[in-house]
PDB file of C-alpha atoms and ligand atoms in Angstrom:
ATOM      1  CA  MET A   1       0.128  -0.145   0.245  1.00 95.00           C
ATOM      2  CA  ALA A   2       1.575   3.517  -0.920  1.00 98.00           C
ATOM      3  CA  LEU A   3       0.954   7.364  -0.544  1.00 98.00           C
ATOM      4  CA  LEU A   4       2.201   9.360  -3.546  1.00 98.00           C
ATOM      5  CA  TYR A   5       3.211  12.748  -2.585  1.00 98.00           C
ATOM      6  CA  LYS A   6       3.264  15.809  -4.959  1.00 97.00           C
ATOM      7  CA  ALA A   7       4.203  19.053  -3.607  1.00 97.00           C
ATOM      8  CA  ASP A   8       7.367  20.663  -2.177  1.00 95.00           C
ATOM      9  CA  PRO A   9      10.422  18.154  -3.167  1.00 96.00           C
ATOM     10  CA  VAL A  10      12.510  19.442  -0.205  1.00 96.00           C
ATOM     11  CA  ARG A  11       9.531  19.103   2.412  1.00 96.00           C
ATOM     12  CA  GLY A  12       8.911  15.745   0.757  1.00 97.00           C
ATOM     13  CA  GLU A  13      11.996  14.203   2.264  1.00 97.00           C
ATOM     14  CA  ARG A  14      10.908  15.235   5.670  1.00 97.00           C
ATOM     15  CA  TRP A  15       7.359  13.636   5.033  1.00 98.00           C
ATOM     16  CA  ARG A  16       9.175  10.288   3.951  1.00 98.00           C
ATOM     17  CA  ALA A  17      11.380  10.401   7.112  1.00 98.00           C
ATOM     18  CA  LEU A  18       7.984  10.611   9.161  1.00 98.00           C
ATOM     19  CA  PHE A  19       6.415   8.040   7.179  1.00 98.00           C
ATOM     20  CA  ALA A  20       9.429   5.476   7.343  1.00 98.00           C
ATOM     21  CA  ARG A  21       9.343   5.844  10.887  1.00 98.00           C
ATOM     22  CA  HIS A  22       5.773   6.213  12.104  1.00 98.00           C
ATOM     23  CA  ALA A  23       3.902   4.681   9.457  1.00 98.00           C
ATOM     24  CA  PRO A  24       6.026   1.749   7.701  1.00 98.00           C
ATOM     25  CA  ASP A  25       3.072  -0.100   6.500  1.00 98.00           C
ATOM     26  CA  ILE A  26       2.284   2.906   3.903  1.00 98.00           C
ATOM     27  CA  GLU A  27       5.121   3.214   1.175  1.00 98.00           C
ATOM     28  CA  PHE A  28       5.845   6.682   0.703  1.00 98.00           C
ATOM     29  CA  ARG A  29       6.718   7.491  -2.775  1.00 98.00           C
ATOM     30  CA  GLN A  30       7.405  11.019  -4.177  1.00 98.00           C
ATOM     31  CA  TRP A  31       6.335  12.301  -7.696  1.00 97.00           C
ATOM     32  CA  PRO A  32       7.169  11.506 -10.648  1.00 95.00           C
ATOM     33  CA  ASP A  33       8.104   8.070  -9.142  1.00 96.00           C
ATOM     34  CA  VAL A  34       4.630   7.091  -9.011  1.00 96.00           C
ATOM     35  CA  GLY A  35       5.829   2.844  -9.304  1.00 97.00           C
ATOM     36  CA  ASP A  36       3.230   0.596  -9.794  1.00 97.00           C
ATOM     37  CA  PRO A  37      -0.169   2.452  -9.823  1.00 97.00           C
ATOM     38  CA  ALA A  38      -2.176   0.068  -8.704  1.00 97.00           C
ATOM     39  CA  GLU A  39      -0.260   0.141  -5.247  1.00 97.00           C
ATOM     40  CA  VAL A  40      -1.078   4.052  -4.785  1.00 98.00           C
ATOM     41  CA  ARG A  41      -4.267   4.243  -2.112  1.00 98.00           C
ATOM     42  CA  TYR A  42      -3.130   7.805  -1.261  1.00 98.00           C
ATOM     43  CA  LEU A  43      -2.755  10.777  -2.672  1.00 98.00           C
ATOM     44  CA  LEU A  44      -0.996  13.967  -0.762  1.00 98.00           C
ATOM     45  CA  ALA A  45      -0.731  16.796  -3.089  1.00 97.00           C
ATOM     46  CA  TRP A  46      -0.831  20.763  -3.635  1.00 95.00           C
ATOM     47  CA  GLU A  47      -1.363  20.384  -7.185  1.00 92.00           C
ATOM     48  CA  PRO A  48      -2.704  17.212  -8.415  1.00 92.00           C
ATOM     49  CA  PRO A  49      -1.580  15.306 -11.167  1.00 91.00           C
ATOM     50  CA  SER A  50      -4.094  15.098 -14.336  1.00 89.00           C
ATOM     51  CA  ASP A  51      -6.388  12.616 -15.377  1.00 89.00           C
ATOM     52  CA  LEU A  52      -6.184  11.215 -11.595  1.00 89.00           C
ATOM     53  CA  ALA A  53      -8.739   8.931 -12.460  1.00 87.00           C
ATOM     54  CA  THR A  54      -7.079   6.963 -15.079  1.00 91.00           C
ATOM     55  CA  ARG A  55      -3.633   7.391 -13.771  1.00 93.00           C
ATOM     56  CA  LEU A  56      -4.096   6.580 -10.240  1.00 95.00           C
ATOM     57  CA  PRO A  57      -6.742   3.569 -10.468  1.00 95.00           C
ATOM     58  CA  ALA A  58      -6.671   2.216  -6.864  1.00 96.00           C
ATOM     59  CA  LEU A  59      -7.003   5.895  -5.017  1.00 96.00           C
ATOM     60  CA  GLU A  60      -9.101   5.984  -2.322  1.00 97.00           C
ATOM     61  CA  VAL A  61      -8.384   9.283  -0.506  1.00 97.00           C
ATOM     62  CA  VAL A  62      -6.883  12.399  -2.092  1.00 97.00           C
ATOM     63  CA  PHE A  63      -5.284  14.683   0.671  1.00 98.00           C
ATOM     64  CA  ALA A  64      -4.421  18.159   0.207  1.00 97.00           C
ATOM     65  CA  THR A  65      -1.114  19.612   1.635  1.00 97.00           C
ATOM     66  CA  SER A  66      -3.019  23.001   2.052  1.00 96.00           C
ATOM     67  CA  ALA A  67      -5.653  24.840   3.681  1.00 95.00           C
ATOM     68  CA  GLY A  68      -7.448  26.043   0.579  1.00 95.00           C
ATOM     69  CA  VAL A  69      -8.581  23.314  -2.123  1.00 95.00           C
ATOM     70  CA  ASP A  70      -9.396  25.394  -5.154  1.00 94.00           C
ATOM     71  CA  GLN A  71      -6.652  24.399  -7.111  1.00 92.00           C
ATOM     72  CA  PHE A  72      -8.253  21.171  -7.260  1.00 93.00           C
ATOM     73  CA  ASP A  73     -10.897  20.181  -9.904  1.00 90.00           C
ATOM     74  CA  LEU A  74     -13.701  18.500  -7.915  1.00 88.00           C
ATOM     75  CA  SER A  75     -15.295  17.504 -11.243  1.00 87.00           C
ATOM     76  CA  GLN A  76     -11.848  15.460 -11.975  1.00 86.00           C
ATOM     77  CA  LEU A  77     -12.056  13.418  -8.819  1.00 89.00           C
ATOM     78  CA  PRO A  78     -14.097  10.232  -9.239  1.00 88.00           C
ATOM     79  CA  ALA A  79     -17.027   9.993  -7.145  1.00 87.00           C
ATOM     80  CA  GLY A  80     -16.161   7.812  -4.042  1.00 91.00           C
ATOM     81  CA  VAL A  81     -12.751   9.357  -3.682  1.00 95.00           C
ATOM     82  CA  PRO A  82     -12.952  11.813  -0.472  1.00 96.00           C
ATOM     83  CA  LEU A  83     -10.824  15.123  -0.886  1.00 97.00           C
ATOM     84  CA  VAL A  84      -9.715  16.066   2.866  1.00 97.00           C
ATOM     85  CA  ARG A  85      -7.847  19.674   3.368  1.00 97.00           C
ATOM     86  CA  MET A  86      -5.179  19.924   5.570  1.00 95.00           C
ATOM     87  CA  LEU A  87      -5.654  21.166   9.047  1.00 94.00           C
ATOM     88  CA  ASP A  88      -1.939  21.408  10.325  1.00 95.00           C
ATOM     89  CA  PRO A  89      -1.635  23.576  13.354  1.00 95.00           C
ATOM     90  CA  ALA A  90       1.302  25.195  11.932  1.00 96.00           C
ATOM     91  CA  LEU A  91      -0.743  26.654   9.268  1.00 96.00           C
ATOM     92  CA  GLU A  92      -3.228  28.329  11.873  1.00 96.00           C
ATOM     93  CA  THR A  93      -0.288  29.508  13.360  1.00 97.00           C
ATOM     94  CA  GLY A  94       1.309  31.504  10.395  1.00 98.00           C
ATOM     95  CA  MET A  95      -2.075  32.906   9.232  1.00 98.00           C
ATOM     96  CA  VAL A  96      -2.382  34.261  12.722  1.00 98.00           C
ATOM     97  CA  GLU A  97       1.223  35.644  12.881  1.00 98.00           C
ATOM     98  CA  TYR A  98       0.700  37.064   9.199  1.00 98.00           C
ATOM     99  CA  ALA A  99      -2.547  38.387  10.040  1.00 98.00           C
ATOM    100  CA  SER A 100      -1.448  39.910  13.179  1.00 98.00           C
ATOM    101  CA  PHE A 101       1.589  41.744  11.621  1.00 98.00           C
ATOM    102  CA  ALA A 102      -0.579  43.248   8.510  1.00 98.00           C
ATOM    103  CA  THR A 103      -3.054  44.153  10.949  1.00 98.00           C
ATOM    104  CA  LEU A 104      -0.552  46.292  12.980  1.00 98.00           C
ATOM    105  CA  TRP A 105       1.271  47.358  10.218  1.00 98.00           C
ATOM    106  CA  LEU A 106      -1.894  48.907   8.835  1.00 98.00           C
ATOM    107  CA  HIS A 107      -2.846  50.171  12.030  1.00 98.00           C
ATOM    108  CA  ARG A 108       0.027  51.749  12.899  1.00 98.00           C
ATOM    109  CA  ARG A 109       0.479  53.500   9.524  1.00 98.00           C
ATOM    110  CA  LEU A 110       4.153  51.332   8.481  1.00 98.00           C
ATOM    111  CA  TYR A 111       3.320  51.982   4.978  1.00 97.00           C
ATOM    112  CA  ASP A 112       3.855  55.822   5.409  1.00 97.00           C
ATOM    113  CA  TYR A 113       6.648  55.546   7.707  1.00 98.00           C
ATOM    114  CA  VAL A 114       8.438  53.297   5.250  1.00 97.00           C
ATOM    115  CA  ARG A 115       7.958  56.043   2.171  1.00 97.00           C
ATOM    116  CA  GLN A 116       9.029  58.925   5.046  1.00 98.00           C
ATOM    117  CA  GLN A 117      12.271  57.168   5.634  1.00 98.00           C
ATOM    118  CA  ARG A 118      13.106  57.065   1.990  1.00 97.00           C
ATOM    119  CA  GLU A 119      12.281  60.386   1.919  1.00 98.00           C
ATOM    120  CA  CYS A 120      14.432  61.491   4.854  1.00 98.00           C
ATOM    121  CA  GLN A 121      11.021  62.958   6.671  1.00 98.00           C
ATOM    122  CA  TRP A 122      10.766  62.689  10.336  1.00 98.00           C
ATOM    123  CA  GLN A 123       7.222  63.195  10.745  1.00 98.00           C
ATOM    124  CA  ALA A 124       4.846  61.654  13.377  1.00 98.00           C
ATOM    125  CA  HIS A 125       0.871  60.994  12.614  1.00 97.00           C
ATOM    126  CA  PRO A 126      -1.375  60.717  15.335  1.00 95.00           C
ATOM    127  CA  LEU A 127      -1.521  57.417  17.133  1.00 96.00           C
ATOM    128  CA  VAL A 128      -5.179  55.769  17.197  1.00 97.00           C
ATOM    129  CA  ALA A 129      -5.909  53.494  20.049  1.00 98.00           C
ATOM    130  CA  ALA A 130      -6.279  49.859  19.427  1.00 98.00           C
ATOM    131  CA  GLU A 131      -9.925  50.291  20.768  1.00 98.00           C
ATOM    132  CA  GLN A 132     -10.825  52.921  17.787  1.00 98.00           C
ATOM    133  CA  ARG A 133     -10.021  50.527  15.180  1.00 98.00           C
ATOM    134  CA  ARG A 134     -12.357  47.969  14.022  1.00 98.00           C
ATOM    135  CA  VAL A 135     -11.011  44.840  12.215  1.00 99.00           C
ATOM    136  CA  GLY A 136     -13.227  42.726  10.319  1.00 98.00           C
ATOM    137  CA  ILE A 137     -12.591  38.921   9.664  1.00 98.00           C
ATOM    138  CA  LEU A 138     -14.095  38.156   6.176  1.00 98.00           C
ATOM    139  CA  GLY A 139     -14.660  34.049   6.644  1.00 98.00           C
ATOM    140  CA  LEU A 140     -15.135  32.668  10.103  1.00 97.00           C
ATOM    141  CA  GLY A 141     -13.870  29.087   9.612  1.00 95.00           C
ATOM    142  CA  GLN A 142     -11.043  27.642  11.549  1.00 95.00           C
ATOM    143  CA  LEU A 143      -8.158  30.001  10.235  1.00 97.00           C
ATOM    144  CA  GLY A 144     -10.589  33.071  10.633  1.00 98.00           C
ATOM    145  CA  GLN A 145     -11.584  32.132  14.154  1.00 98.00           C
ATOM    146  CA  ALA A 146      -8.167  31.826  15.135  1.00 98.00           C
ATOM    147  CA  ILE A 147      -7.274  35.370  13.618  1.00 98.00           C
ATOM    148  CA  ALA A 148     -10.358  36.806  15.172  1.00 98.00           C
ATOM    149  CA  THR A 149      -9.651  35.914  18.591  1.00 98.00           C
ATOM    150  CA  ARG A 150      -5.808  36.750  18.558  1.00 98.00           C
ATOM    151  CA  LEU A 151      -6.763  40.202  17.140  1.00 98.00           C
ATOM    152  CA  SER A 152      -9.242  40.822  19.910  1.00 98.00           C
ATOM    153  CA  GLY A 153      -6.471  40.590  22.220  1.00 98.00           C
ATOM    154  CA  TYR A 154      -4.615  43.383  20.795  1.00 98.00           C
ATOM    155  CA  GLY A 155      -7.892  45.491  22.158  1.00 98.00           C
ATOM    156  CA  PHE A 156      -9.299  45.692  18.541  1.00 98.00           C
ATOM    157  CA  PRO A 157     -12.983  45.680  18.164  1.00 98.00           C
ATOM    158  CA  VAL A 158     -13.294  42.665  15.862  1.00 98.00           C
ATOM    159  CA  SER A 159     -16.184  41.216  14.121  1.00 98.00           C
ATOM    160  CA  GLY A 160     -16.534  38.207  11.572  1.00 98.00           C
ATOM    161  CA  TRP A 161     -18.335  37.512   8.620  1.00 98.00           C
ATOM    162  CA  SER A 162     -19.380  33.902   7.344  1.00 97.00           C
ATOM    163  CA  ARG A 163     -22.077  32.294   5.121  1.00 94.00           C
ATOM    164  CA  SER A 164     -23.783  30.676   8.078  1.00 93.00           C
ATOM    165  CA  PRO A 165     -24.341  32.023  11.317  1.00 96.00           C
ATOM    166  CA  ARG A 166     -21.293  31.223  14.140  1.00 96.00           C
ATOM    167  CA  GLN A 167     -20.780  32.387  17.807  1.00 96.00           C
ATOM    168  CA  LEU A 168     -17.626  33.202  19.000  1.00 97.00           C
ATOM    169  CA  PRO A 169     -16.900  34.782  22.518  1.00 96.00           C
ATOM    170  CA  GLY A 170     -15.973  38.249  22.151  1.00 96.00           C
ATOM    171  CA  ILE A 171     -16.249  38.613  18.517  1.00 98.00           C
ATOM    172  CA  THR A 172     -19.366  40.173  17.030  1.00 98.00           C
ATOM    173  CA  CYS A 173     -20.472  37.731  14.557  1.00 98.00           C
ATOM    174  CA  HIS A 174     -22.512  38.249  11.230  1.00 98.00           C
ATOM    175  CA  ALA A 175     -23.590  35.848   8.505  1.00 97.00           C
ATOM    176  CA  GLY A 176     -25.451  35.933   5.009  1.00 95.00           C
ATOM    177  CA  PRO A 177     -25.820  38.554   2.646  1.00 93.00           C
ATOM    178  CA  ASP A 178     -27.648  40.977   4.896  1.00 92.00           C
ATOM    179  CA  GLY A 179     -25.063  40.655   7.474  1.00 97.00           C
ATOM    180  CA  LEU A 180     -22.763  41.549   5.157  1.00 97.00           C
ATOM    181  CA  LYS A 181     -23.608  44.870   4.825  1.00 97.00           C
ATOM    182  CA  ARG A 182     -23.728  45.233   8.272  1.00 97.00           C
ATOM    183  CA  PHE A 183     -20.108  43.731   8.911  1.00 98.00           C
ATOM    184  CA  LEU A 184     -18.132  45.764   5.951  1.00 98.00           C
ATOM    185  CA  ALA A 185     -19.718  48.812   7.639  1.00 98.00           C
ATOM    186  CA  SER A 186     -17.578  48.214  10.477  1.00 98.00           C
ATOM    187  CA  SER A 187     -14.607  47.279   9.172  1.00 98.00           C
ATOM    188  CA  ASP A 188     -11.879  49.614   9.179  1.00 98.00           C
ATOM    189  CA  ILE A 189      -9.092  46.878   8.473  1.00 99.00           C
ATOM    190  CA  LEU A 190     -10.905  43.918   6.350  1.00 99.00           C
ATOM    191  CA  ILE A 191      -8.962  40.881   6.404  1.00 99.00           C
ATOM    192  CA  CYS A 192     -10.099  38.202   3.536  1.00 98.00           C
ATOM    193  CA  VAL A 193      -9.641  34.389   4.876  1.00 98.00           C
ATOM    194  CA  LEU A 194     -12.386  32.985   2.914  1.00 98.00           C
ATOM    195  CA  PRO A 195     -12.221  29.934   0.809  1.00 96.00           C
ATOM    196  CA  LEU A 196     -12.373  30.410  -2.920  1.00 97.00           C
ATOM    197  CA  THR A 197     -15.107  29.183  -4.599  1.00 95.00           C
ATOM    198  CA  ASP A 198     -17.578  30.250  -7.420  1.00 94.00           C
ATOM    199  CA  ALA A 199     -19.671  32.294  -4.837  1.00 94.00           C
ATOM    200  CA  THR A 200     -16.776  34.187  -3.675  1.00 97.00           C
ATOM    201  CA  ARG A 201     -14.829  34.597  -6.707  1.00 97.00           C
ATOM    202  CA  GLY A 202     -14.267  38.207  -7.426  1.00 98.00           C
ATOM    203  CA  ILE A 203     -15.849  39.511  -3.919  1.00 98.00           C
ATOM    204  CA  LEU A 204     -13.243  42.029  -3.155  1.00 98.00           C
ATOM    205  CA  ASP A 205     -14.680  44.316  -5.674  1.00 98.00           C
ATOM    206  CA  ARG A 206     -15.680  48.334  -6.038  1.00 98.00           C
ATOM    207  CA  ASP A 207     -18.919  47.105  -4.724  1.00 98.00           C
ATOM    208  CA  LEU A 208     -17.700  45.621  -1.562  1.00 98.00           C
ATOM    209  CA  PHE A 209     -15.167  48.529  -1.161  1.00 98.00           C
ATOM    210  CA  ALA A 210     -17.946  51.048  -1.289  1.00 98.00           C
ATOM    211  CA  LEU A 211     -19.557  49.586   1.642  1.00 98.00           C
ATOM    212  CA  LEU A 212     -16.501  49.895   3.982  1.00 98.00           C
ATOM    213  CA  PRO A 213     -15.843  53.105   5.651  1.00 98.00           C
ATOM    214  CA  ALA A 214     -14.124  55.776   3.846  1.00 98.00           C
ATOM    215  CA  GLY A 215     -10.262  55.214   4.297  1.00 98.00           C
ATOM    216  CA  ALA A 216     -10.516  51.450   5.559  1.00 98.00           C
ATOM    217  CA  ALA A 217      -7.782  49.045   4.545  1.00 98.00           C
ATOM    218  CA  LEU A 218      -7.220  45.539   3.322  1.00 99.00           C
ATOM    219  CA  VAL A 219      -5.608  42.501   4.021  1.00 99.00           C
ATOM    220  CA  ASN A 220      -5.830  39.210   1.685  1.00 98.00           C
ATOM    221  CA  ILE A 221      -4.596  36.090   2.512  1.00 98.00           C
ATOM    222  CA  GLY A 222      -7.212  34.129   0.930  1.00 98.00           C
ATOM    223  CA  ARG A 223      -6.856  33.690  -2.801  1.00 98.00           C
ATOM    224  CA  GLY A 224      -5.663  36.047  -5.344  1.00 98.00           C
ATOM    225  CA  GLU A 225      -9.133  35.596  -7.552  1.00 98.00           C
ATOM    226  CA  HIS A 226     -10.871  36.786  -4.532  1.00 98.00           C
ATOM    227  CA  LEU A 227      -9.658  40.449  -5.534  1.00 98.00           C
ATOM    228  CA  VAL A 228     -10.216  42.271  -8.408  1.00 98.00           C
ATOM    229  CA  ASP A 229      -7.143  44.071  -8.846  1.00 98.00           C
ATOM    230  CA  ASP A 230      -8.259  46.938 -10.702  1.00 98.00           C
ATOM    231  CA  ASP A 231     -10.751  47.969  -8.612  1.00 98.00           C
ATOM    232  CA  LEU A 232      -8.413  48.143  -5.736  1.00 98.00           C
ATOM    233  CA  LEU A 233      -6.254  50.340  -7.425  1.00 98.00           C
ATOM    234  CA  GLU A 234      -9.070  52.561  -7.992  1.00 98.00           C
ATOM    235  CA  ALA A 235     -10.060  52.502  -4.531  1.00 98.00           C
ATOM    236  CA  LEU A 236      -6.736  53.122  -3.317  1.00 98.00           C
ATOM    237  CA  ALA A 237      -6.572  56.130  -5.870  1.00 98.00           C
ATOM    238  CA  SER A 238      -9.735  57.688  -4.676  1.00 98.00           C
ATOM    239  CA  GLY A 239      -8.990  57.393  -0.826  1.00 98.00           C
ATOM    240  CA  GLN A 240     -11.884  54.921  -0.299  1.00 98.00           C
ATOM    241  CA  LEU A 241      -9.303  52.608   0.812  1.00 98.00           C
ATOM    242  CA  SER A 242      -6.019  53.958   2.302  1.00 98.00           C
ATOM    243  CA  ALA A 243      -3.465  50.577   1.874  1.00 98.00           C
ATOM    244  CA  ALA A 244      -3.198  47.214   1.452  1.00 98.00           C
ATOM    245  CA  VAL A 245      -1.393  44.113   2.493  1.00 98.00           C
ATOM    246  CA  MET A 246      -1.482  41.006  -0.452  1.00 98.00           C
ATOM    247  CA  ASP A 247       0.242  37.730   0.251  1.00 98.00           C
ATOM    248  CA  VAL A 248      -1.914  36.107  -2.560  1.00 98.00           C
ATOM    249  CA  LEU A 249      -2.500  37.291  -5.807  1.00 98.00           C
ATOM    250  CA  SER A 250      -4.493  36.072  -8.782  1.00 97.00           C
ATOM    251  CA  GLN A 251      -0.869  35.496 -10.919  1.00 96.00           C
ATOM    252  CA  GLU A 252       2.127  34.265  -9.062  1.00 96.00           C
ATOM    253  CA  PRO A 253       4.412  35.888  -9.268  1.00 97.00           C
ATOM    254  CA  PRO A 254       2.613  38.790 -11.041  1.00 97.00           C
ATOM    255  CA  ALA A 255       4.186  40.385 -14.385  1.00 98.00           C
ATOM    256  CA  PRO A 256       6.992  42.213 -13.865  1.00 98.00           C
ATOM    257  CA  ASP A 257       4.770  45.168 -14.919  1.00 98.00           C
ATOM    258  CA  HIS A 258       1.872  44.398 -12.559  1.00 98.00           C
ATOM    259  CA  PRO A 259       1.131  48.282 -10.890  1.00 98.00           C
ATOM    260  CA  PHE A 260       1.413  46.343  -7.205  1.00 98.00           C
ATOM    261  CA  TRP A 261       4.867  46.051  -7.542  1.00 98.00           C
ATOM    262  CA  GLN A 262       5.514  49.557  -7.306  1.00 96.00           C
ATOM    263  CA  HIS A 263       2.587  50.736  -5.450  1.00 97.00           C
ATOM    264  CA  GLU A 264       3.303  53.007  -2.445  1.00 96.00           C
ATOM    265  CA  ARG A 265       0.421  51.553  -0.163  1.00 98.00           C
ATOM    266  CA  ILE A 266       0.277  48.053  -0.941  1.00 98.00           C
ATOM    267  CA  LEU A 267       2.793  45.705   0.608  1.00 98.00           C
ATOM    268  CA  LEU A 268       2.867  42.518  -1.593  1.00 98.00           C
ATOM    269  CA  THR A 269       4.440  39.142  -0.179  1.00 98.00           C
ATOM    270  CA  PRO A 270       4.840  36.299  -2.336  1.00 98.00           C
ATOM    271  CA  HIS A 271       2.286  33.543  -0.544  1.00 97.00           C
ATOM    272  CA  VAL A 272       4.102  33.115   2.366  1.00 97.00           C
ATOM    273  CA  ALA A 273       1.684  33.801   5.401  1.00 98.00           C
ATOM    274  CA  ALA A 274       1.586  30.031   6.445  1.00 96.00           C
ATOM    275  CA  MET A 275       3.147  26.877   5.284  1.00 94.00           C
ATOM    276  CA  THR A 276       2.680  23.297   5.866  1.00 95.00           C
ATOM    277  CA  GLN A 277       5.137  21.905   7.988  1.00 96.00           C
ATOM    278  CA  PRO A 278       5.764  18.110   7.918  1.00 97.00           C
ATOM    279  CA  GLU A 279       6.425  17.266  11.574  1.00 97.00           C
ATOM    280  CA  SER A 280       3.180  19.452  12.791  1.00 97.00           C
ATOM    281  CA  ALA A 281       0.919  17.806  10.042  1.00 98.00           C
ATOM    282  CA  PHE A 282       2.068  14.180  10.112  1.00 98.00           C
ATOM    283  CA  PRO A 283       0.206  13.329  13.255  1.00 98.00           C
ATOM    284  CA  VAL A 284      -3.062  14.991  11.850  1.00 97.00           C
ATOM    285  CA  LEU A 285      -2.780  13.199   8.436  1.00 98.00           C
ATOM    286  CA  LEU A 286      -1.984   9.844  10.035  1.00 98.00           C
ATOM    287  CA  ASP A 287      -4.798  10.270  11.943  1.00 98.00           C
ATOM    288  CA  ASN A 288      -7.035  10.916   9.250  1.00 98.00           C
ATOM    289  CA  LEU A 289      -5.487   7.854   7.220  1.00 98.00           C
ATOM    290  CA  ARG A 290      -6.450   5.499  10.110  1.00 98.00           C
ATOM    291  CA  ARG A 291      -9.676   6.819  10.342  1.00 98.00           C
ATOM    292  CA  HIS A 292     -10.171   6.233   6.673  1.00 98.00           C
ATOM    293  CA  GLN A 293      -8.826   2.521   7.187  1.00 97.00           C
ATOM    294  CA  ARG A 294     -10.816   1.775   9.918  1.00 98.00           C
ATOM    295  CA  GLY A 295     -14.221   3.324   8.250  1.00 97.00           C
ATOM    296  CA  GLU A 296     -14.653   6.385  10.450  1.00 97.00           C
ATOM    297  CA  PRO A 297     -15.247   9.599   9.358  1.00 97.00           C
ATOM    298  CA  MET A 298     -11.815  12.016   8.413  1.00 97.00           C
ATOM    299  CA  VAL A 299     -11.812  15.397   9.730  1.00 97.00           C
ATOM    300  CA  GLY A 300     -11.448  18.168   7.240  1.00 96.00           C
ATOM    301  CA  ARG A 301     -13.193  16.611   4.458  1.00 97.00           C
ATOM    302  CA  ILE A 302     -14.615  18.611   1.930  1.00 96.00           C
ATOM    303  CA  ASP A 303     -17.879  19.058   0.825  1.00 94.00           C
ATOM    304  CA  ARG A 304     -18.440  19.094  -2.856  1.00 90.00           C
ATOM    305  CA  GLN A 305     -21.450  20.916  -2.970  1.00 88.00           C
ATOM    306  CA  ARG A 306     -19.908  23.758  -1.140  1.00 90.00           C
ATOM    307  CA  GLY A 307     -16.469  23.659  -2.303  1.00 89.00           C
ATOM    308  CA  TYR A 308     -14.635  23.989   0.829  1.00 91.00           C
TER     309      TYR A 308
HETATM  310  C1  GLV B   1      -2.389  28.282   1.230  1.00 76.19           C
HETATM  311  O1  GLV B   1      -2.226  28.828   0.330  1.00 76.19           O
HETATM  312  C2  GLV B   1      -3.024  26.984   1.625  1.00 76.19           C
HETATM  313  O2  GLV B   1      -4.287  27.095   1.172  1.00 76.19           O
HETATM  314  O3  GLV B   1      -2.850  26.387   2.477  1.00 76.19           O
END
C-alpha cells in the first residue's frame, strides 16, 4: 500500500522520514516516481496530477497539503474518492502571525513611515487607539476564528462574517447577505480569509469596497482570485481605501509590470503567510489515514457541493 506525494520536494523528504518512522506499513513515493499505480491508495498533493482517475485507478483518498483546495478540480475526482483539506496547526499559527503583523502594519501606518524614511522625512502621525480601530474578518472558519480571537487580544473591536451563522466569544458575528453589509460598514481593516469558490471569486471588488468606511484598509490572505485588481487600484486612488497588504495574487508571481509591485500603499509578499510543516501536519494526516482505514469519518473532508 502506497501514498504518492506531489508537492514541494524538499519538504517531501521530511514527510518520507516521518512515514518511515511512524507508519512503515504505508510506502511513501514522491512524484514523479509513481511506481506501480495499482498500489497507490493515497495522494498527498498541493497541485494534483491531471487524469487522476485513469492515472491512479486504486486511489481511495486525496489529501491536500494546503488549507485551501480550490486548485483541485472536483469534477475530475472520482465520486467515491474524498478530498481532505490540511488542518496542520502550523498553518493556523502562520495565518494568525501574518494577520497580526498585517493588521499592526496598517493600524500603525507603517506604509507611510516606510515611504517617509526613504524620503528622509521625520514626521509623526496621530496615534489611533486599538479600541478605535475596528477589524473585520471575512471568513470565520477555523483560520478566521483563530485570527479573530488573537486580534481581539490586542484590544481591536473584532467582528467576523461567515455564510452560515457562528458564535464566538468576544467577537461580533455576522452571517449571510444581509449581515455582510453591516459587517463591512464596521470594518476599518478588512481581512479576507475566505475559501475560493464560485460564490467568492471576485468578492473584493468596487461594490464591496464602497460599503467599507472611507479610508479602510485591506488584507488578503485568502486567494488572489478573491480580488479584482483594478478595483483595488481605483479604491486606493480615490481614497476609499488607504492601504493594502497582499499575500496572494491571481497570478503568482505577478507580471513584472503589474502595478502592485511599485505601489506605495500596497505591501506584497509571495504567498508565505503560512506553510504546512510535515512535523506538525503528519500526526493530523496519519490520524485521518487510520480513521479511513477503520471506516470512520475523516476530519477536514471537503463538501463537494459547497466546494470547501
Ligand atoms: C495555502 O495557501 C493554503 O491553502 O494552505
